[in-house]
PDB file of C-alpha atoms in Angstrom:
ATOM      1  CA  ALA A 280       4.080  16.551  20.270  1.00 78.00           C
ATOM      2  CA  GLN A 281       4.507  12.807  20.336  1.00 86.00           C
ATOM      3  CA  SER A 282       7.441  10.496  20.922  1.00 91.00           C
ATOM      4  CA  VAL A 283       8.209   6.818  21.383  1.00 95.00           C
ATOM      5  CA  THR A 284      10.925   5.078  23.352  1.00 96.00           C
ATOM      6  CA  GLN A 285      11.716   1.420  22.869  1.00 96.00           C
ATOM      7  CA  LEU A 286      13.842   0.106  25.701  1.00 92.00           C
ATOM      8  CA  GLY A 287      16.564  -2.225  24.483  1.00 91.00           C
ATOM      9  CA  SER A 288      17.839  -2.269  20.925  1.00 93.00           C
ATOM     10  CA  HIS A 289      18.274  -6.054  21.218  1.00 96.00           C
ATOM     11  CA  VAL A 290      16.308  -8.632  23.205  1.00 97.00           C
ATOM     12  CA  SER A 291      17.460 -12.244  23.332  1.00 97.00           C
ATOM     13  CA  VAL A 292      15.208 -15.123  24.453  1.00 97.00           C
ATOM     14  CA  SER A 293      15.217 -18.879  24.260  1.00 97.00           C
ATOM     15  CA  GLU A 294      12.676 -20.707  22.128  1.00 97.00           C
ATOM     16  CA  GLY A 295       9.560 -21.278  24.248  1.00 97.00           C
ATOM     17  CA  ALA A 296      10.307 -18.398  26.618  1.00 98.00           C
ATOM     18  CA  LEU A 297       8.194 -15.307  27.195  1.00 98.00           C
ATOM     19  CA  VAL A 298       8.762 -12.410  24.826  1.00 98.00           C
ATOM     20  CA  LEU A 299       8.489  -8.882  26.258  1.00 98.00           C
ATOM     21  CA  LEU A 300       9.324  -5.869  24.119  1.00 98.00           C
ATOM     22  CA  ARG A 301       8.932  -2.511  25.812  1.00 98.00           C
ATOM     23  CA  CYS A 302       7.433   0.650  24.371  1.00 97.00           C
ATOM     24  CA  ASN A 303       6.721   3.910  26.173  1.00 97.00           C
ATOM     25  CA  TYR A 304       5.105   6.858  24.489  1.00 95.00           C
ATOM     26  CA  SER A 305       4.558  10.531  25.061  1.00 91.00           C
ATOM     27  CA  SER A 306       1.549  12.325  23.687  1.00 86.00           C
ATOM     28  CA  SER A 307      -0.378  15.412  24.740  1.00 80.00           C
ATOM     29  CA  VAL A 308      -3.642  13.940  23.444  1.00 83.00           C
ATOM     30  CA  PRO A 309      -5.059  10.401  23.414  1.00 84.00           C
ATOM     31  CA  PRO A 310      -2.789   8.310  21.217  1.00 89.00           C
ATOM     32  CA  TYR A 311      -3.174   5.599  18.672  1.00 92.00           C
ATOM     33  CA  LEU A 312      -0.437   2.993  19.059  1.00 94.00           C
ATOM     34  CA  PHE A 313       0.968   0.441  16.678  1.00 96.00           C
ATOM     35  CA  TRP A 314       3.424  -2.422  16.650  1.00 98.00           C
ATOM     36  CA  TYR A 315       5.033  -3.406  13.368  1.00 98.00           C
ATOM     37  CA  VAL A 316       7.308  -6.356  12.554  1.00 98.00           C
ATOM     38  CA  GLN A 317      10.056  -6.394   9.953  1.00 97.00           C
ATOM     39  CA  TYR A 318      11.483  -9.710   8.842  1.00 96.00           C
ATOM     40  CA  PRO A 319      14.914  -9.717   7.173  1.00 93.00           C
ATOM     41  CA  ASN A 320      14.977  -8.024   3.775  1.00 92.00           C
ATOM     42  CA  GLN A 321      11.289  -7.119   3.935  1.00 94.00           C
ATOM     43  CA  GLY A 322       9.170  -4.072   4.609  1.00 95.00           C
ATOM     44  CA  LEU A 323       7.283  -3.470   7.844  1.00 97.00           C
ATOM     45  CA  GLN A 324       3.929  -5.108   8.429  1.00 96.00           C
ATOM     46  CA  LEU A 325       1.344  -4.414  11.098  1.00 96.00           C
ATOM     47  CA  LEU A 326       1.263  -6.731  14.119  1.00 97.00           C
ATOM     48  CA  LEU A 327      -1.469  -4.962  16.061  1.00 96.00           C
ATOM     49  CA  LYS A 328      -2.855  -1.546  16.910  1.00 95.00           C
ATOM     50  CA  TYR A 329      -4.635   0.244  19.728  1.00 93.00           C
ATOM     51  CA  THR A 330      -7.367   2.666  18.698  1.00 88.00           C
ATOM     52  CA  SER A 331      -9.103   3.414  22.028  1.00 80.00           C
ATOM     53  CA  ALA A 332     -11.329   0.339  22.183  1.00 78.00           C
ATOM     54  CA  ALA A 333     -10.125  -2.576  24.338  1.00 86.00           C
ATOM     55  CA  THR A 334      -6.895  -1.872  26.200  1.00 90.00           C
ATOM     56  CA  LEU A 335      -5.650  -5.425  25.600  1.00 95.00           C
ATOM     57  CA  VAL A 336      -5.046  -5.841  21.898  1.00 95.00           C
ATOM     58  CA  LYS A 337      -4.432  -9.153  20.198  1.00 95.00           C
ATOM     59  CA  GLY A 338      -2.475  -9.333  16.988  1.00 95.00           C
ATOM     60  CA  ILE A 339      -1.133 -11.828  14.526  1.00 94.00           C
ATOM     61  CA  ASN A 340       1.194 -14.727  15.354  1.00 94.00           C
ATOM     62  CA  GLY A 341       0.135 -14.892  19.014  1.00 96.00           C
ATOM     63  CA  PHE A 342       1.344 -11.418  19.979  1.00 97.00           C
ATOM     64  CA  GLU A 343      -0.607  -9.070  22.181  1.00 97.00           C
ATOM     65  CA  ALA A 344      -0.079  -5.667  23.771  1.00 97.00           C
ATOM     66  CA  GLU A 345      -1.713  -3.810  26.624  1.00 95.00           C
ATOM     67  CA  PHE A 346      -2.318  -0.077  26.641  1.00 94.00           C
ATOM     68  CA  LYS A 347      -1.605   1.350  30.100  1.00 94.00           C
ATOM     69  CA  LYS A 348      -2.388   5.039  30.219  1.00 92.00           C
ATOM     70  CA  SER A 349      -1.046   5.521  33.761  1.00 92.00           C
ATOM     71  CA  GLU A 350       2.316   4.122  32.705  1.00 93.00           C
ATOM     72  CA  THR A 351       2.236   5.567  29.159  1.00 94.00           C
ATOM     73  CA  SER A 352       3.209   2.129  27.950  1.00 96.00           C
ATOM     74  CA  PHE A 353       2.240  -0.291  25.186  1.00 97.00           C
ATOM     75  CA  HIS A 354       4.479  -3.304  25.737  1.00 97.00           C
ATOM     76  CA  LEU A 355       4.370  -6.231  23.319  1.00 98.00           C
ATOM     77  CA  THR A 356       4.244  -9.780  24.662  1.00 98.00           C
ATOM     78  CA  LYS A 357       4.050 -13.358  23.452  1.00 98.00           C
ATOM     79  CA  PRO A 358       3.841 -16.295  25.869  1.00 97.00           C
ATOM     80  CA  SER A 359       6.167 -18.614  23.962  1.00 97.00           C
ATOM     81  CA  ALA A 360       8.774 -17.540  21.437  1.00 97.00           C
ATOM     82  CA  HIS A 361       9.277 -19.380  18.171  1.00 97.00           C
ATOM     83  CA  MET A 362      12.366 -19.270  16.012  1.00 97.00           C
ATOM     84  CA  SER A 363      10.235 -17.636  13.323  1.00 96.00           C
ATOM     85  CA  ASP A 364       9.635 -14.634  15.617  1.00 97.00           C
ATOM     86  CA  ALA A 365      13.216 -13.449  15.114  1.00 97.00           C
ATOM     87  CA  ALA A 366      12.790 -10.026  13.509  1.00 97.00           C
ATOM     88  CA  GLU A 367      12.918  -6.280  14.103  1.00 97.00           C
ATOM     89  CA  TYR A 368       9.943  -4.816  15.972  1.00 98.00           C
ATOM     90  CA  PHE A 369       8.879  -1.188  15.826  1.00 97.00           C
ATOM     91  CA  CYS A 370       6.466   0.686  18.067  1.00 97.00           C
ATOM     92  CA  ALA A 371       4.753   3.773  16.650  1.00 95.00           C
ATOM     93  CA  VAL A 372       2.389   6.469  17.917  1.00 93.00           C
ATOM     94  CA  SER A 373       0.105   8.916  16.181  1.00 91.00           C
ATOM     95  CA  SER A 374      -2.266  11.402  17.739  1.00 83.00           C
ATOM     96  CA  GLY A 375      -4.105  14.668  17.416  1.00 78.00           C
ATOM     97  CA  GLY A 376      -5.372  14.022  13.922  1.00 77.00           C
ATOM     98  CA  SER A 377      -1.843  13.669  12.542  1.00 81.00           C
ATOM     99  CA  TYR A 378      -1.445  11.048   9.850  1.00 86.00           C
ATOM    100  CA  ILE A 379       2.328  11.077  10.362  1.00 91.00           C
ATOM    101  CA  PRO A 380       3.280   8.543  13.039  1.00 92.00           C
ATOM    102  CA  THR A 381       6.396   8.696  15.163  1.00 93.00           C
ATOM    103  CA  PHE A 382       8.394   5.471  15.234  1.00 95.00           C
ATOM    104  CA  GLY A 383      10.659   4.084  17.899  1.00 95.00           C
ATOM    105  CA  ARG A 384      14.150   3.040  16.891  1.00 94.00           C
ATOM    106  CA  GLY A 385      13.224  -0.623  16.873  1.00 96.00           C
ATOM    107  CA  THR A 386      14.084  -3.699  18.924  1.00 97.00           C
ATOM    108  CA  SER A 387      15.774  -6.693  17.372  1.00 97.00           C
ATOM    109  CA  LEU A 388      14.370  -9.944  18.786  1.00 98.00           C
ATOM    110  CA  ILE A 389      16.833 -12.827  18.794  1.00 97.00           C
ATOM    111  CA  VAL A 390      15.489 -16.316  19.500  1.00 98.00           C
ATOM    112  CA  HIS A 391      17.910 -19.036  20.575  1.00 96.00           C
ATOM    113  CA  PRO A 392      17.174 -22.756  20.072  1.00 94.00           C
TER     114      PRO A 392
ATOM    115  CA  ILE B  79      -3.720  -7.256  -5.126  1.00 59.00           C
ATOM    116  CA  ALA B  80      -0.166  -5.952  -5.116  1.00 72.00           C
ATOM    117  CA  GLY B  81      -0.418  -3.324  -2.356  1.00 93.00           C
ATOM    118  CA  ILE B  82       2.710  -1.229  -2.724  1.00 97.00           C
ATOM    119  CA  THR B  83       5.432  -1.884  -5.241  1.00 96.00           C
ATOM    120  CA  GLN B  84       8.868  -0.296  -5.319  1.00 98.00           C
ATOM    121  CA  ALA B  85      11.472  -0.279  -8.050  1.00 97.00           C
ATOM    122  CA  PRO B  86      14.261  -1.022  -8.369  1.00 98.00           C
ATOM    123  CA  THR B  87      14.834  -3.682  -5.709  1.00 97.00           C
ATOM    124  CA  SER B  88      18.452  -2.635  -5.430  1.00 97.00           C
ATOM    125  CA  GLN B  89      20.807  -0.255  -7.177  1.00 97.00           C
ATOM    126  CA  ILE B  90      24.465   0.682  -7.112  1.00 97.00           C
ATOM    127  CA  LEU B  91      24.969   4.278  -8.144  1.00 96.00           C
ATOM    128  CA  ALA B  92      27.986   6.476  -8.750  1.00 97.00           C
ATOM    129  CA  ALA B  93      28.163   9.638  -6.671  1.00 98.00           C
ATOM    130  CA  GLY B  94      26.845  12.655  -8.520  1.00 97.00           C
ATOM    131  CA  ARG B  95      24.331  10.690 -10.574  1.00 97.00           C
ATOM    132  CA  ARG B  96      20.619  11.366 -10.562  1.00 98.00           C
ATOM    133  CA  MET B  97      18.327   8.570  -9.425  1.00 97.00           C
ATOM    134  CA  THR B  98      14.564   8.149  -9.103  1.00 98.00           C
ATOM    135  CA  LEU B  99      13.085   5.512  -6.848  1.00 98.00           C
ATOM    136  CA  ARG B 100       9.605   4.504  -7.895  1.00 98.00           C
ATOM    137  CA  CYS B 101       6.647   3.736  -5.655  1.00 98.00           C
ATOM    138  CA  THR B 102       3.138   2.747  -6.710  1.00 98.00           C
ATOM    139  CA  GLN B 103       0.135   1.739  -4.608  1.00 97.00           C
ATOM    140  CA  ASP B 104      -3.172   0.263  -5.733  1.00 96.00           C
ATOM    141  CA  MET B 105      -5.175   0.829  -2.536  1.00 95.00           C
ATOM    142  CA  ARG B 106      -6.301   4.375  -3.386  1.00 95.00           C
ATOM    143  CA  HIS B 107      -4.728   5.635  -0.171  1.00 95.00           C
ATOM    144  CA  ASN B 108      -4.569   9.383   0.288  1.00 95.00           C
ATOM    145  CA  ALA B 109      -1.307   9.539   2.233  1.00 95.00           C
ATOM    146  CA  MET B 110       2.089   8.331   1.073  1.00 97.00           C
ATOM    147  CA  TYR B 111       5.501   8.452   2.705  1.00 98.00           C
ATOM    148  CA  TRP B 112       9.177   7.875   2.038  1.00 98.00           C
ATOM    149  CA  TYR B 113      11.486   6.617   4.779  1.00 98.00           C
ATOM    150  CA  ARG B 114      15.112   5.666   4.930  1.00 98.00           C
ATOM    151  CA  GLN B 115      16.302   2.936   7.290  1.00 97.00           C
ATOM    152  CA  ASP B 116      19.835   2.930   8.611  1.00 95.00           C
ATOM    153  CA  LEU B 117      21.367   0.624  11.205  1.00 89.00           C
ATOM    154  CA  GLY B 118      20.889   2.023  14.686  1.00 86.00           C
ATOM    155  CA  LEU B 119      18.791   4.953  13.499  1.00 89.00           C
ATOM    156  CA  GLY B 120      15.498   3.223  12.807  1.00 91.00           C
ATOM    157  CA  LEU B 121      13.135   4.724  10.258  1.00 94.00           C
ATOM    158  CA  ARG B 122      13.485   8.378   9.345  1.00 95.00           C
ATOM    159  CA  LEU B 123      10.855  10.216   7.361  1.00 97.00           C
ATOM    160  CA  ILE B 124      12.139  11.934   4.220  1.00 98.00           C
ATOM    161  CA  HIS B 125       9.009  13.340   2.569  1.00 98.00           C
ATOM    162  CA  TYR B 126       5.296  12.738   2.733  1.00 97.00           C
ATOM    163  CA  SER B 127       2.107  13.583   0.895  1.00 96.00           C
ATOM    164  CA  ASN B 128      -1.422  13.688   2.275  1.00 93.00           C
ATOM    165  CA  THR B 129      -3.127  13.869  -1.109  1.00 94.00           C
ATOM    166  CA  ALA B 130      -2.329  14.159  -4.782  1.00 94.00           C
ATOM    167  CA  GLY B 131      -0.784  17.506  -5.564  1.00 94.00           C
ATOM    168  CA  THR B 132       0.613  18.217  -2.096  1.00 95.00           C
ATOM    169  CA  THR B 133       3.885  17.174  -0.455  1.00 97.00           C
ATOM    170  CA  GLY B 134       5.710  17.959   2.765  1.00 96.00           C
ATOM    171  CA  LYS B 135       9.178  17.657   4.264  1.00 97.00           C
ATOM    172  CA  GLY B 136       9.969  15.086   6.890  1.00 95.00           C
ATOM    173  CA  GLU B 137      12.891  14.750   9.268  1.00 94.00           C
ATOM    174  CA  VAL B 138      15.663  14.316   6.658  1.00 97.00           C
ATOM    175  CA  PRO B 139      14.564  15.961   3.361  1.00 97.00           C
ATOM    176  CA  ASP B 140      17.872  17.457   2.200  1.00 97.00           C
ATOM    177  CA  GLY B 141      19.109  16.026  -1.095  1.00 97.00           C
ATOM    178  CA  TYR B 142      15.735  14.466  -1.927  1.00 98.00           C
ATOM    179  CA  SER B 143      12.656  15.629  -3.800  1.00 98.00           C
ATOM    180  CA  VAL B 144       9.242  14.098  -4.408  1.00 98.00           C
ATOM    181  CA  SER B 145       6.181  14.690  -6.527  1.00 97.00           C
ATOM    182  CA  ARG B 146       2.592  13.468  -6.274  1.00 97.00           C
ATOM    183  CA  ALA B 147       0.975  13.917  -9.661  1.00 97.00           C
ATOM    184  CA  ASN B 148      -1.733  11.333  -8.950  1.00 97.00           C
ATOM    185  CA  THR B 149      -3.028   9.165  -6.122  1.00 96.00           C
ATOM    186  CA  ASP B 150      -1.083   6.036  -6.992  1.00 97.00           C
ATOM    187  CA  ASP B 151       2.494   7.179  -7.621  1.00 98.00           C
ATOM    188  CA  PHE B 152       5.014   8.849  -5.332  1.00 98.00           C
ATOM    189  CA  PRO B 153       8.528   8.900  -6.824  1.00 98.00           C
ATOM    190  CA  LEU B 154      11.569   9.929  -4.802  1.00 98.00           C
ATOM    191  CA  THR B 155      14.423  11.644  -6.660  1.00 98.00           C
ATOM    192  CA  LEU B 156      18.029  12.077  -5.622  1.00 98.00           C
ATOM    193  CA  ALA B 157      19.247  14.935  -7.802  1.00 95.00           C
ATOM    194  CA  SER B 158      22.954  14.309  -7.203  1.00 97.00           C
ATOM    195  CA  ALA B 159      23.616  11.235  -5.098  1.00 97.00           C
ATOM    196  CA  VAL B 160      26.190  11.255  -2.286  1.00 98.00           C
ATOM    197  CA  PRO B 161      27.597   8.284  -0.339  1.00 97.00           C
ATOM    198  CA  SER B 162      25.662   9.300   2.809  1.00 97.00           C
ATOM    199  CA  GLN B 163      22.486   8.483   0.905  1.00 98.00           C
ATOM    200  CA  THR B 164      23.439   4.818   0.926  1.00 98.00           C
ATOM    201  CA  SER B 165      20.488   3.258   2.717  1.00 98.00           C
ATOM    202  CA  VAL B 166      17.384   1.125   2.411  1.00 98.00           C
ATOM    203  CA  TYR B 167      14.421   3.176   1.273  1.00 98.00           C
ATOM    204  CA  PHE B 168      10.832   2.290   2.095  1.00 98.00           C
ATOM    205  CA  CYS B 169       7.693   3.723   0.604  1.00 98.00           C
ATOM    206  CA  ALA B 170       4.480   3.491   2.624  1.00 98.00           C
ATOM    207  CA  SER B 171       0.854   4.486   2.252  1.00 97.00           C
ATOM    208  CA  SER B 172      -2.108   5.026   4.536  1.00 95.00           C
ATOM    209  CA  PRO B 173      -5.767   6.024   4.180  1.00 92.00           C
ATOM    210  CA  GLY B 174      -4.670   9.207   5.932  1.00 83.00           C
ATOM    211  CA  SER B 175      -6.065   9.324   9.448  1.00 83.00           C
ATOM    212  CA  SER B 176      -4.131   9.046  12.698  1.00 79.00           C
ATOM    213  CA  TYR B 177      -5.847   5.752  13.603  1.00 84.00           C
ATOM    214  CA  ASN B 178      -4.917   4.111  10.296  1.00 87.00           C
ATOM    215  CA  GLU B 179      -1.861   1.940  10.025  1.00 93.00           C
ATOM    216  CA  GLN B 180       0.697   2.322   7.269  1.00 96.00           C
ATOM    217  CA  PHE B 181       1.306  -0.236   4.533  1.00 97.00           C
ATOM    218  CA  PHE B 182       4.926  -0.617   3.495  1.00 97.00           C
ATOM    219  CA  GLY B 183       6.581  -1.600   0.254  1.00 97.00           C
ATOM    220  CA  PRO B 184       9.415  -4.153   0.082  1.00 96.00           C
ATOM    221  CA  GLY B 185      12.134  -1.508  -0.019  1.00 97.00           C
ATOM    222  CA  THR B 186      14.928  -0.388  -2.334  1.00 98.00           C
ATOM    223  CA  ARG B 187      18.519  -1.001  -1.274  1.00 98.00           C
ATOM    224  CA  LEU B 188      20.629   1.862  -2.638  1.00 98.00           C
ATOM    225  CA  THR B 189      24.419   2.003  -2.563  1.00 98.00           C
ATOM    226  CA  VAL B 190      26.166   5.222  -3.602  1.00 98.00           C
ATOM    227  CA  LEU B 191      29.849   4.862  -4.356  1.00 97.00           C
TER     228      LEU B 191
END
């Protein structure tokens, strides 16, 4: 069984501030982990993914995430927020040969000028 | 390269009417999925297919049916629409392994009155 918890349905930051979006997972076997971004009125698109290579994964638009097995976490960070980062962010996990991922409920990132 | 296309973009439908949402991908992906997205509930899987000719039920399949006659197309049918099916519907595809990300269409916004 696999599950994902995203802490905080909304995160608000000022432009230029650090972005931290939290994701914790549960999986009985080694997981594959994904972060997706959804801009208003669009579908989801992949930001980055962890597939058991480097634990620090770099994605598009300056985002990165670190896989921490001991903490069962895959938090998403960006050093300096831009207004254009305002969007909905989803964490997802798949494991055990399943091609059906489990998604978190999403975190809405709000960026203030 | 179009990726995944969905039609229509939006639709207003009277309750009790039959409606088919169309989804086509040109990436030759084995797996395809239908999700609905509702405020506060994130993405919920309706139906999926891991290859042409086979389909499976997701988390919220009631009131929906799908078919997978070929690799490219995965239509979703509402046999008799009800207001609770008002939602944004996303089609997605994937090569079909747990380490592969999903590719999402732009969505169909459906309102059932």
